[in-house]
Coordinates of C-alpha atoms in Angstrom, one line a residue:
Chain A
A69 CA 0.0 0.0 0.0
Q70 CA 1.1 3.5 -0.6
K71 CA 2.3 5.7 2.2
V72 CA 3.4 9.3 2.6
T73 CA 5.7 10.1 5.5
Q74 CA 6.3 13.6 6.7
A75 CA 8.6 12.9 9.6
Q76 CA 8.7 16.4 10.9
T77 CA 5.6 17.1 13.0
E78 CA 6.5 20.7 13.7
I79 CA 9.3 23.1 12.7
S80 CA 10.0 26.5 14.2
V81 CA 12.4 28.9 12.7
V82 CA 13.2 32.6 12.9
E83 CA 12.1 34.8 10.0
K84 CA 14.6 34.9 7.1
E85 CA 16.0 31.5 7.8
D86 CA 15.8 28.8 5.2
V87 CA 13.8 25.7 6.0
T88 CA 13.3 22.3 4.4
L89 CA 10.3 20.1 4.8
D90 CA 10.8 16.4 4.2
C91 CA 8.5 14.0 2.4
V92 CA 8.9 10.3 1.5
Y93 CA 6.4 8.5 -0.7
E94 CA 6.4 4.7 -0.6
T95 CA 4.8 3.0 -3.6
R96 CA 5.2 0.1 -5.9
D97 CA 3.8 2.1 -8.8
T98 CA 6.4 3.3 -11.4
T99 CA 4.2 6.2 -12.4
Y100 CA 2.7 8.5 -9.9
Y101 CA 2.2 12.2 -9.1
L102 CA 3.3 14.1 -6.0
F103 CA 1.8 17.2 -4.6
W104 CA 2.5 19.8 -1.9
Y105 CA -0.3 21.8 -0.4
K106 CA -0.3 24.6 2.1
Q107 CA -3.0 24.9 4.8
P108 CA -2.9 28.3 6.5
P109 CA -4.7 28.9 9.8
S110 CA -7.9 29.8 7.9
G111 CA -8.2 26.2 6.9
E112 CA -8.3 26.2 3.1
L113 CA -5.9 24.1 1.0
V114 CA -3.6 25.9 -1.3
F115 CA -2.0 24.1 -4.2
L116 CA 1.7 24.6 -4.4
I117 CA 3.2 22.1 -6.9
R118 CA 2.5 18.8 -8.8
R119 CA 5.3 16.6 -10.0
N120 CA 5.3 13.6 -12.3
S121 CA 7.5 10.7 -11.1
F122 CA 9.3 10.8 -14.5
D123 CA 10.5 14.3 -13.9
E124 CA 13.4 14.6 -11.5
Q125 CA 14.3 18.1 -12.3
N126 CA 14.3 20.4 -9.4
E127 CA 11.8 23.2 -9.5
I128 CA 12.0 26.8 -8.2
S129 CA 9.2 29.2 -7.8
G130 CA 10.2 32.4 -6.1
R131 CA 11.3 31.5 -2.6
Y132 CA 10.0 28.0 -2.9
S133 CA 12.0 25.1 -4.4
W134 CA 11.4 21.4 -4.6
N135 CA 13.8 18.5 -4.9
F136 CA 12.5 15.2 -6.1
Q137 CA 14.7 12.1 -6.0
K138 CA 13.0 8.9 -7.3
S139 CA 15.8 6.7 -6.0
T140 CA 14.9 7.6 -2.4
S141 CA 11.3 8.4 -3.0
S142 CA 11.8 11.8 -1.5
F143 CA 10.1 15.0 -2.5
N144 CA 11.5 17.8 -0.2
F145 CA 10.3 21.3 -0.1
T146 CA 12.5 24.3 0.8
I147 CA 11.5 27.8 1.7
T148 CA 14.3 30.3 1.3
A149 CA 14.3 33.5 3.4
S150 CA 11.2 32.4 5.3
Q151 CA 8.5 35.0 6.2
V152 CA 5.9 35.0 8.9
V153 CA 3.2 34.5 6.2
D154 CA 4.7 31.2 5.4
S155 CA 3.4 29.9 8.8
A156 CA 1.0 27.1 8.0
V157 CA 0.6 23.3 7.9
Y158 CA 2.2 21.9 4.8
F159 CA 1.0 18.6 3.3
C160 CA 2.7 16.3 0.9
A161 CA 0.5 13.9 -1.0
G162 CA 0.9 11.1 -3.6
L163 CA -1.6 10.2 -6.4
D164 CA -1.3 6.5 -7.2
S165 CA -2.5 4.5 -10.3
N166 CA -5.8 3.9 -8.6
Y167 CA -6.6 7.6 -8.6
Q168 CA -6.3 7.7 -4.8
L169 CA -4.6 10.7 -3.3
I170 CA -2.7 9.6 -0.2
W171 CA -1.7 12.3 2.3
G172 CA 1.0 12.7 4.8
A173 CA 0.2 13.8 8.3
G174 CA 1.5 17.3 7.6
T175 CA 4.3 19.5 9.0
K176 CA 3.4 22.5 11.0
L177 CA 5.7 25.4 10.2
I178 CA 6.0 28.3 12.6
I179 CA 8.0 31.3 11.4
K180 CA 8.8 33.6 14.3
P181 CA 9.4 37.3 13.6
Chain B
N234 CA -15.4 31.6 -11.5
A235 CA -16.7 29.8 -8.4
G236 CA -14.3 26.8 -8.6
V237 CA -15.4 24.2 -6.0
T238 CA -18.3 25.2 -3.8
Q239 CA -19.1 23.3 -0.6
T240 CA -22.2 23.8 1.6
P241 CA -22.8 24.1 4.4
K242 CA -19.6 25.5 5.9
F243 CA -20.6 24.6 9.5
Q244 CA -23.0 22.0 10.7
V245 CA -23.9 20.5 14.1
L246 CA -25.8 17.2 14.0
K247 CA -27.2 14.9 16.7
T248 CA -26.2 11.3 16.7
G249 CA -28.3 9.3 14.4
Q250 CA -29.4 12.2 12.1
S251 CA -28.7 12.1 8.4
M252 CA -27.5 15.0 6.3
T253 CA -26.0 15.8 2.9
L254 CA -22.9 17.8 2.2
Q255 CA -23.2 19.5 -1.1
C256 CA -20.3 19.9 -3.6
A257 CA -20.4 21.6 -6.9
Q258 CA -17.8 22.6 -9.4
D259 CA -18.1 24.8 -12.5
M260 CA -14.9 23.8 -14.2
N261 CA -16.3 20.8 -16.1
H262 CA -14.0 18.4 -14.2
E263 CA -14.5 14.7 -14.6
Y264 CA -12.8 13.7 -11.3
M265 CA -14.3 14.6 -8.0
S266 CA -13.6 13.3 -4.5
W267 CA -14.5 13.7 -0.8
Y268 CA -11.9 13.7 2.0
R269 CA -12.1 14.1 5.7
Q270 CA -9.5 15.7 7.8
D271 CA -9.2 14.9 11.5
P272 CA -7.1 17.0 14.0
G273 CA -3.3 16.6 13.4
M274 CA -3.8 14.3 10.4
G275 CA -3.7 14.5 6.7
L276 CA -6.7 14.1 4.5
R277 CA -8.2 10.7 4.0
L278 CA -10.2 9.7 0.9
I279 CA -13.8 8.8 1.6
H280 CA -15.3 8.3 -2.0
Y281 CA -14.4 9.5 -5.4
S282 CA -15.8 9.6 -8.9
V283 CA -14.1 9.6 -12.3
G284 CA -17.2 10.8 -14.1
A285 CA -20.9 11.1 -14.1
G286 CA -22.5 7.8 -13.0
I287 CA -19.3 6.3 -11.7
T288 CA -18.3 6.3 -8.0
D289 CA -15.9 4.2 -5.9
Q290 CA -14.8 3.9 -2.4
G291 CA -11.7 5.4 -0.9
E292 CA -9.8 4.6 2.3
V293 CA -12.7 5.4 4.8
P294 CA -16.0 4.9 3.1
N295 CA -18.1 3.4 5.9
G296 CA -21.0 5.5 7.0
Y297 CA -21.0 7.6 3.8
N298 CA -22.8 7.4 0.5
V299 CA -22.2 9.4 -2.7
S300 CA -23.8 9.7 -6.1
R301 CA -22.7 11.5 -9.3
S302 CA -25.8 12.1 -11.5
T303 CA -24.2 15.2 -13.2
T304 CA -20.6 16.3 -13.9
E305 CA -21.0 19.3 -11.7
D306 CA -22.4 17.9 -8.5
F307 CA -21.0 15.3 -6.0
P308 CA -23.0 15.2 -2.8
L309 CA -21.8 13.3 0.3
R310 CA -24.5 11.7 2.5
L311 CA -24.1 10.8 6.1
L312 CA -26.6 8.0 6.7
S313 CA -26.7 8.0 10.5
A314 CA -24.3 10.5 12.0
A315 CA -21.9 9.3 14.7
P316 CA -19.5 11.3 16.9
S317 CA -16.6 9.6 15.1
Q318 CA -17.7 11.5 12.0
T319 CA -16.9 14.8 13.6
S320 CA -14.4 16.2 11.2
V321 CA -13.6 18.7 8.5
Y322 CA -14.7 17.6 5.1
F323 CA -13.2 18.7 1.8
C324 CA -14.5 18.2 -1.7
A325 CA -12.0 18.3 -4.5
S326 CA -12.1 18.2 -8.3
S327 CA -9.7 17.9 -11.2
Y328 CA -9.9 17.7 -15.0
S329 CA -9.0 14.0 -14.8
A330 CA -7.9 11.5 -12.3
S331 CA -4.4 11.2 -13.8
G332 CA -2.6 13.9 -11.9
N333 CA -3.9 17.2 -13.0
T334 CA -4.1 20.0 -10.5
I335 CA -6.6 19.2 -7.8
Y336 CA -8.8 22.0 -6.6
F337 CA -10.3 21.9 -3.2
G338 CA -13.4 23.5 -1.7
E339 CA -13.1 25.6 1.4
G340 CA -14.1 22.8 3.7
S341 CA -17.2 21.9 5.8
W342 CA -16.8 21.7 9.6
L343 CA -19.1 19.0 10.9
T344 CA -19.7 18.3 14.6
V345 CA -21.8 15.3 15.7
V346 CA -23.0 15.5 19.3

């Protein structure tokens, strides 16, 4: 069965520090998609990125970057120069070949001013 | 552009009552799904649909029914509410099941007393 592990339950850093959120996706599928979502205190789910398992190129979007390594099944998310507005719960999720989106437990990120 | 609309946003039920959470999307998406999110956990898939007239069970389907009579609507029915169904419910849709961006509604907070 598929499993998404976000080992970091909570991370607290001071503003402007860089922070990396870890995600490991275990699956027997060779083709899958990985996602990151942000859930701010208001509760909505904000889409951040979708990555196909065949694409191992790193991706950068402003202060956000993602590193996908298929060999280790890791899809890590880095925020550079963190800001207070980045405080949220971040979820990693994997979409398997049965169209089921499996979610990690989330990492609560606290950015202190 | 409304996106994914869920109603109601908040609901309190008594044990044994039934109710329907409504979900509608205006993006002509084929794939729709319902998730529940319990405190400190990621989302878990309840039911999903890959198109009108087609539904299937997810990870935690017991106590819930769905139907998909139109592309736009995907209601979730609680047959006989139990306190264990106290949760936040999210409806989601995407163009297809194969990894397109998944859009979420704002969530429905359900409390069963």
